[in-house]
mmCIF file of C-alpha atoms in Angstrom:
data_model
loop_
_atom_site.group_PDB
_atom_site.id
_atom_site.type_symbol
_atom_site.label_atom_id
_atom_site.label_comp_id
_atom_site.label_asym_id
_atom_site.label_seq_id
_atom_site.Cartn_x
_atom_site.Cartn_y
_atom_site.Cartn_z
ATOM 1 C CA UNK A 14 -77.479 174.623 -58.919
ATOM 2 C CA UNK A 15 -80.387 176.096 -59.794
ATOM 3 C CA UNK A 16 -80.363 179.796 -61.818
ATOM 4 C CA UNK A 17 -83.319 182.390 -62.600
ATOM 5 C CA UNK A 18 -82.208 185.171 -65.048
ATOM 6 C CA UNK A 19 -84.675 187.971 -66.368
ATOM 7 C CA UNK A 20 -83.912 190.905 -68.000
ATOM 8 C CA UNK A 21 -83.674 194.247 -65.504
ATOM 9 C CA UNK A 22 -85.777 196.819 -67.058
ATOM 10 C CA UNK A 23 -88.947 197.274 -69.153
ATOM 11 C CA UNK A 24 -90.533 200.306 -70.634
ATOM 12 C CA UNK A 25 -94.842 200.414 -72.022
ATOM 13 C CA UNK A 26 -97.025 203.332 -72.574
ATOM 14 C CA UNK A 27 -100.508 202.747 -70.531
ATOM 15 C CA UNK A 28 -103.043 200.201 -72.429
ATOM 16 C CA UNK A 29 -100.024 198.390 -73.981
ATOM 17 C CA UNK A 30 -99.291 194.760 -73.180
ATOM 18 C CA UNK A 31 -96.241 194.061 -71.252
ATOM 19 C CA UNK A 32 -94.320 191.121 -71.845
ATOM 20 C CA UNK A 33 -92.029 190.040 -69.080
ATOM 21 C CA UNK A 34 -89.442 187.414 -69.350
ATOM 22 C CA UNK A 35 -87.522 184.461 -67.674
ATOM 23 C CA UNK A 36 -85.477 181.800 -68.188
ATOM 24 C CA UNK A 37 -84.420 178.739 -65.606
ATOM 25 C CA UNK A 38 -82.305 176.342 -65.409
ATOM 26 C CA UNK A 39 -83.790 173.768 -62.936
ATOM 27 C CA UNK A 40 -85.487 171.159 -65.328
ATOM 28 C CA UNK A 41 -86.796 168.942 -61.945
ATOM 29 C CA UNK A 42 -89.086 172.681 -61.367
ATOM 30 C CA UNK A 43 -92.349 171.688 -60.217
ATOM 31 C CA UNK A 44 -94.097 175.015 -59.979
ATOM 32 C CA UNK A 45 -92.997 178.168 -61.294
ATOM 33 C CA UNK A 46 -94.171 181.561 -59.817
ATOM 34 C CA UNK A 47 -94.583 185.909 -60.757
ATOM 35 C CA UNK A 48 -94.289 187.710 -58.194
ATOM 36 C CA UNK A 49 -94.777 191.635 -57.983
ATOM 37 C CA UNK A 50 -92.987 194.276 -55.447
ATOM 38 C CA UNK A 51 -94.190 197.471 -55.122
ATOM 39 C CA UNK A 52 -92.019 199.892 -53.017
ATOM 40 C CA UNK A 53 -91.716 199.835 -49.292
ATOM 41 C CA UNK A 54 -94.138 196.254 -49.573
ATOM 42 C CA UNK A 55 -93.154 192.910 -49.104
ATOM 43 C CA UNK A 56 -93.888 190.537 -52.111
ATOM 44 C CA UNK A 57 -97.677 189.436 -53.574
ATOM 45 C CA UNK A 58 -97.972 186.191 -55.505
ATOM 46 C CA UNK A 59 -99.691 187.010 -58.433
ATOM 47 C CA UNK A 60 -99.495 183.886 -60.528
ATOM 48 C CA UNK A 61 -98.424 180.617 -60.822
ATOM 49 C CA UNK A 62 -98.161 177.667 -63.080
ATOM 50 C CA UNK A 63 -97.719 173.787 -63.059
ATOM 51 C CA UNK A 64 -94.723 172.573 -65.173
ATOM 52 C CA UNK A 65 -97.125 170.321 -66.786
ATOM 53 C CA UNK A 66 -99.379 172.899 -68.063
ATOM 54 C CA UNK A 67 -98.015 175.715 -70.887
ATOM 55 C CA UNK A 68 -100.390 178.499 -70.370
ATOM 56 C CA UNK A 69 -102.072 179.955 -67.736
ATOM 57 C CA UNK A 70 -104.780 183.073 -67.856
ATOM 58 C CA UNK A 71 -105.724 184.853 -64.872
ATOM 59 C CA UNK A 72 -107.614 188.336 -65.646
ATOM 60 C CA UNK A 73 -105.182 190.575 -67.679
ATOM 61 C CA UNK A 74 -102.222 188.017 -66.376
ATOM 62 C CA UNK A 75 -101.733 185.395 -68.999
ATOM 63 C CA UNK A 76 -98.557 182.684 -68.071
ATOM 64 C CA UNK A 77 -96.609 181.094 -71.038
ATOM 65 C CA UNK A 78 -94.472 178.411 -69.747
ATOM 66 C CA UNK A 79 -91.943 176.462 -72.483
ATOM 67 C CA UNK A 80 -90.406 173.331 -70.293
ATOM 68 C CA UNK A 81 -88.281 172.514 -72.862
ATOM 69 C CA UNK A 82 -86.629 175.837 -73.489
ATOM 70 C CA UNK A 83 -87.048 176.192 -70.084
ATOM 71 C CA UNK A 84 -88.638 179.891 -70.592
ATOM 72 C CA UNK A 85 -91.625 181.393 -68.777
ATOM 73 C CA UNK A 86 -93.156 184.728 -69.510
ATOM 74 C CA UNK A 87 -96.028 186.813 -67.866
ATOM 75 C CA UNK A 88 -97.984 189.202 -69.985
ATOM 76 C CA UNK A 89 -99.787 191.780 -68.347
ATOM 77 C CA UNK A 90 -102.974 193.401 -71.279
ATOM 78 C CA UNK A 91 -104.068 196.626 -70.893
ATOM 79 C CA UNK A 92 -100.902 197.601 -68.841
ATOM 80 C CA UNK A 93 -101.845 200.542 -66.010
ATOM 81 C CA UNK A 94 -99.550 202.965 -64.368
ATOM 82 C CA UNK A 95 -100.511 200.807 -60.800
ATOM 83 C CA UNK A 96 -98.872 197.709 -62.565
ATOM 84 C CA UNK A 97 -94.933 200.155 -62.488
ATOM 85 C CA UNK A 98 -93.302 197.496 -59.331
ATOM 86 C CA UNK A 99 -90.643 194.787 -59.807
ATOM 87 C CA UNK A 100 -91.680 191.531 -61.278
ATOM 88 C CA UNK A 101 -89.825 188.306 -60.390
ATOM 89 C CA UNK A 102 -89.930 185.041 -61.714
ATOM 90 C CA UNK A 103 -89.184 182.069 -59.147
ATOM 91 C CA UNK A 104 -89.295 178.554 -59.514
ATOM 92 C CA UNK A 105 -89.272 175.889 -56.676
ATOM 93 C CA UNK A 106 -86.439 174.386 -56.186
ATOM 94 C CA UNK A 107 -84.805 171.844 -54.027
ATOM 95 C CA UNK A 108 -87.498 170.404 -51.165
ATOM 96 C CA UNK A 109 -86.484 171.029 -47.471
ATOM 97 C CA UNK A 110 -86.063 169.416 -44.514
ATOM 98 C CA UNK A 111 -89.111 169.097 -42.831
ATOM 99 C CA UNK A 112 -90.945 169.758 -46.097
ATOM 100 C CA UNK A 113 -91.675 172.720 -47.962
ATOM 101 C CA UNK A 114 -90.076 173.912 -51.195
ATOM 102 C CA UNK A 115 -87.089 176.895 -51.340
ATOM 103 C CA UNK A 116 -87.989 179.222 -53.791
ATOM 104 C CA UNK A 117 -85.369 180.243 -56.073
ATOM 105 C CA UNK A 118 -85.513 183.964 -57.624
ATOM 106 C CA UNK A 119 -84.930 186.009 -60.476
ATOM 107 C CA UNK A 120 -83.739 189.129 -60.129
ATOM 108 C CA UNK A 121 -86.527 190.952 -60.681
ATOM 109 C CA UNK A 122 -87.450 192.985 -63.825
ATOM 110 C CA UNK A 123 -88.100 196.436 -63.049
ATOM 111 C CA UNK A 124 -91.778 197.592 -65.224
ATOM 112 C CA UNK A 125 -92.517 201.387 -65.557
ATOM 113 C CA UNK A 126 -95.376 202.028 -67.401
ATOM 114 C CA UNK A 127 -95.872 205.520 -69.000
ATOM 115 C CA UNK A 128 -98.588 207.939 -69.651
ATOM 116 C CA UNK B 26 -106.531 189.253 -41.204
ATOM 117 C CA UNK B 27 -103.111 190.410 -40.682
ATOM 118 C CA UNK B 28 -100.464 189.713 -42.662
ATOM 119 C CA UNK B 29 -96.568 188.427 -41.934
ATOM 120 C CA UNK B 30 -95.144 191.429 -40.000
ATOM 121 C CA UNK B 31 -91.338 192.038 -39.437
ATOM 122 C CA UNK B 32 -89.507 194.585 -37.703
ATOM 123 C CA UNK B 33 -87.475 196.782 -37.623
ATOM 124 C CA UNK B 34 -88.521 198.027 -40.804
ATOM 125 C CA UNK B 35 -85.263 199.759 -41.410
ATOM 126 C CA UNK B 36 -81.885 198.857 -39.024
ATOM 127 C CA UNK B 37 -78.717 200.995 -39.499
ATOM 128 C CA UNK B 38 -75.344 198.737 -37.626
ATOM 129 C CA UNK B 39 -71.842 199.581 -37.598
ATOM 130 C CA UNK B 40 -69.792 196.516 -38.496
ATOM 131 C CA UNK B 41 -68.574 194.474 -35.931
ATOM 132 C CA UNK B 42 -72.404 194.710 -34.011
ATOM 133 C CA UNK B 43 -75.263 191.943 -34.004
ATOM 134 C CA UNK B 44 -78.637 192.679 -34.631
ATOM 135 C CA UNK B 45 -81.333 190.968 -34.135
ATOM 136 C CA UNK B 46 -84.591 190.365 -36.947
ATOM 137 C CA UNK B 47 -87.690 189.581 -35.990
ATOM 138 C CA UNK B 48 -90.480 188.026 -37.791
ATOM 139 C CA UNK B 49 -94.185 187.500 -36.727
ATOM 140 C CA UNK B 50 -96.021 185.220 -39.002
ATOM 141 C CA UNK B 51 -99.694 184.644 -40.270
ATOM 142 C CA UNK B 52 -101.445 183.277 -37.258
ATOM 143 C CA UNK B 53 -101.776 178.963 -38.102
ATOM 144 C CA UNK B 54 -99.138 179.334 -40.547
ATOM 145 C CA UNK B 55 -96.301 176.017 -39.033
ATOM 146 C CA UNK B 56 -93.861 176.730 -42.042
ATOM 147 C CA UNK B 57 -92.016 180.352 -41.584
ATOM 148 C CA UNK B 58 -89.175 180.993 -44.171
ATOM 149 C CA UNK B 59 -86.307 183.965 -44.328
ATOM 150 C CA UNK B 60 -84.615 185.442 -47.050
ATOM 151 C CA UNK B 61 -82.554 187.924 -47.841
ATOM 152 C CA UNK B 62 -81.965 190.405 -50.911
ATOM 153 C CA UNK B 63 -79.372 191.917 -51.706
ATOM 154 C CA UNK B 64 -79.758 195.206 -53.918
ATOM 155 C CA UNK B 65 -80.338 194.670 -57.463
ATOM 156 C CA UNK B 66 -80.919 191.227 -56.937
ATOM 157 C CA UNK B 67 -83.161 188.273 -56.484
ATOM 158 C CA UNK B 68 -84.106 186.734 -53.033
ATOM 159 C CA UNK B 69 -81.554 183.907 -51.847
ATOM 160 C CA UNK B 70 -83.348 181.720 -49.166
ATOM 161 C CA UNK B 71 -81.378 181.313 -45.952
ATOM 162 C CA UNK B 72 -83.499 178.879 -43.503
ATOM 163 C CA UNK B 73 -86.552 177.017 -43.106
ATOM 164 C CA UNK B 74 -88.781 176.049 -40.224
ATOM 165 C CA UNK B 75 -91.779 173.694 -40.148
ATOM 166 C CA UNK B 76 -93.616 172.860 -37.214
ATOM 167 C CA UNK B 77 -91.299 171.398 -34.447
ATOM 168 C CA UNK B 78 -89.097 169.776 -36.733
ATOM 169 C CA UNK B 79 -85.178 170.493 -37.413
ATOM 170 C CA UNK B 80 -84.981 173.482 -39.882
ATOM 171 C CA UNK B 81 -83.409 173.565 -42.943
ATOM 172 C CA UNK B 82 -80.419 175.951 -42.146
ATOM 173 C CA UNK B 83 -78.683 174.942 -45.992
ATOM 174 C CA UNK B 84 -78.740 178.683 -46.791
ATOM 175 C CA UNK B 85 -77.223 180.640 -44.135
ATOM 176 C CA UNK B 86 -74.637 181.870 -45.616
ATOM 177 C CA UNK B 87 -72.215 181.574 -42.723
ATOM 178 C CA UNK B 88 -71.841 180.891 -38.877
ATOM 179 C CA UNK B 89 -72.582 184.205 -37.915
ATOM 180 C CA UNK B 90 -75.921 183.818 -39.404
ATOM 181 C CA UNK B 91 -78.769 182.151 -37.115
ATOM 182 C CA UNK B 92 -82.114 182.326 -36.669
ATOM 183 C CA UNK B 93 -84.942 180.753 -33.996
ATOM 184 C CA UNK B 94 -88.192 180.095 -33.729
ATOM 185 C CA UNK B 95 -90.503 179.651 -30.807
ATOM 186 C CA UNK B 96 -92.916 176.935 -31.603
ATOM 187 C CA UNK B 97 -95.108 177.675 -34.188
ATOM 188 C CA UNK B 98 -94.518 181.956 -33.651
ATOM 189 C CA UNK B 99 -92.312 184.399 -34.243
ATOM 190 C CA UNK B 100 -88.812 183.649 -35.246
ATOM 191 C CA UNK B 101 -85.445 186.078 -34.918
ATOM 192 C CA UNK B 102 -82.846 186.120 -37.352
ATOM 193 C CA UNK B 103 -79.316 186.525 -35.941
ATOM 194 C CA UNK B 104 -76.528 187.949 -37.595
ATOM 195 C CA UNK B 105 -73.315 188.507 -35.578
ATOM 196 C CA UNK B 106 -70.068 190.454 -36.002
ATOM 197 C CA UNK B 107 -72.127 192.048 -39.079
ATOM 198 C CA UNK B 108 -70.268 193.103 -42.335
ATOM 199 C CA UNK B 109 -70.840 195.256 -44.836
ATOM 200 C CA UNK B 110 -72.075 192.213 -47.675
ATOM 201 C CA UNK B 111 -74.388 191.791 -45.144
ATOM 202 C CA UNK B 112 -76.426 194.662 -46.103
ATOM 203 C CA UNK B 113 -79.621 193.582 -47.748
ATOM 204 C CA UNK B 114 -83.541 193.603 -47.268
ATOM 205 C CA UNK B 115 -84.334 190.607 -45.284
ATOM 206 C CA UNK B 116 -87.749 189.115 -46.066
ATOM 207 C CA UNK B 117 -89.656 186.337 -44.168
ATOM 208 C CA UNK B 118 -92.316 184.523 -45.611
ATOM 209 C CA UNK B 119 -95.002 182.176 -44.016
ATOM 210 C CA UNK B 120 -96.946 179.210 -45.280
ATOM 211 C CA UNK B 121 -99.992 177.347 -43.695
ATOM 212 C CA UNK B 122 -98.619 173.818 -44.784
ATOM 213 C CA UNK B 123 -95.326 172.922 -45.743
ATOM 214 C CA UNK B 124 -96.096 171.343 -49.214
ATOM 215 C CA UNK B 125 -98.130 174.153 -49.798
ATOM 216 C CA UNK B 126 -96.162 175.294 -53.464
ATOM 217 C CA UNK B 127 -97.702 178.055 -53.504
ATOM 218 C CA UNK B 128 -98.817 179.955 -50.383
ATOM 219 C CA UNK B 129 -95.496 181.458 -49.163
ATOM 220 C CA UNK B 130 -96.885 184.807 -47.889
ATOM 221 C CA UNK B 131 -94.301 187.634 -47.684
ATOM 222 C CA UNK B 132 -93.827 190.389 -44.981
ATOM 223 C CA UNK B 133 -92.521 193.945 -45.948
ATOM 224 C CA UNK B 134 -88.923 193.120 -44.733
ATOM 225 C CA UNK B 135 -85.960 194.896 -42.644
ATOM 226 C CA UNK B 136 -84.010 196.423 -44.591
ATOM 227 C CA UNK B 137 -80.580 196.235 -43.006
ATOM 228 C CA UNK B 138 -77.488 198.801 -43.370
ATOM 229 C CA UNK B 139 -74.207 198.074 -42.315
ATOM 230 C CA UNK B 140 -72.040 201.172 -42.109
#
């Protein structure tokens, strides 16, 4: 089946560039997603990226996306104390019945970002 | 506009007890999704609805997990005779069409305890 791995923790001092993580398994992935969770909030899409493509930039958010080592990464520039939350990486998976597209998670990679 | 909203935010259950989840999703939005996370971990998608069709129930983890949905509104998530690996936050997400890849918006959860 299909598998998301990240690593758990990651430590930057504000204005830094963060560099978050993730390997899948899934090689039929169509899309694969960051999303961020703050505490006590449900979870914001921040980015996502075609399998086809191998980079994405968005603002400070720039996706790297290796299909055939199956890795993605998100790295955040100028890292800020409001960007400390839990990052995950999720790819679609399997479709459903009916239509639509389960989303299969990391575990999340937990960002504090010092002063 | 408003966002997915669930509730209770926070449900404490002695074993053995149902309880009930409720989700209420982005008005328009026909495909409604649950999850749940369990701590430390990523999300694991339990079930699927779109529209008027069948879900997709291929992640409930067992029978004493179900889950309804009134037409194209809320939905309630089910668990009976709950156990303590049943703790988790429990996250619904909703989607304005089903092959939309990338517009699964989250609510904040229930985070359920099992004592």
């Amino acid at each position: 089946g299909e598998d998301v791995e990240q690593s758990l923790f990651l430590s930057v001092r504000e204005g830094d560039s963060s560099v978050i993580n993730c390997t899948y398994t899934d090689s039929s992935s169509t899309y694969l997603y960051w999303y961020k969770q703050e505490p006590g909030a449900g979870l914001q899409l921040l980015t996502y990226i075609f399998s086809n493509m191998d980079m994405k930039q968005d603002q400070r958010l720039t996706v790297l996306l290796n299909k055939k080592d199956k890795h993605l990464s998100l790295r955040i520039a100028d890292t800020q104390t409001g960007d400390s939350a839990i990052y995950f990486c999720a790819e679609s998976g399997a479709g459903l019945t009916g239509g639509g597209n389960k989303l299969t998670f990391g575990t999340g990679t937990q960002l504090k970002v010092e002063l | 506009g408003a966002g997915v909203s669930q509730s209770p935010s926070n449900k404490v259950t002695e074993k053995g007890k149902d309880v009930e989840l409720r989700c209420d999703p982005i008005s328009g939005h026909t495909a409604l999704y649950w999850y749940r996370q369990r701590l430390g971990q990523g999300l694991e998608f339990l079930i699927y609805f779109q529209g008027n069709s069948a879900p997709d129930k291929s992640g409930l983890p067992s029978d004493r997990f179900s889950a309804e949905r009134t037409g194209e509104s809320v939905s309630t998530l089910t668990i009976q005779r709950t156990q303590q690996e049943d703790s988790a936050v429990y996250l619904c997400a909703s989607s304005s069409r089903p092959e939309s890849l990338y517009e699964q918006y989250f609510g904040p959860g229930t985070r359920l305890t099992v004592t």
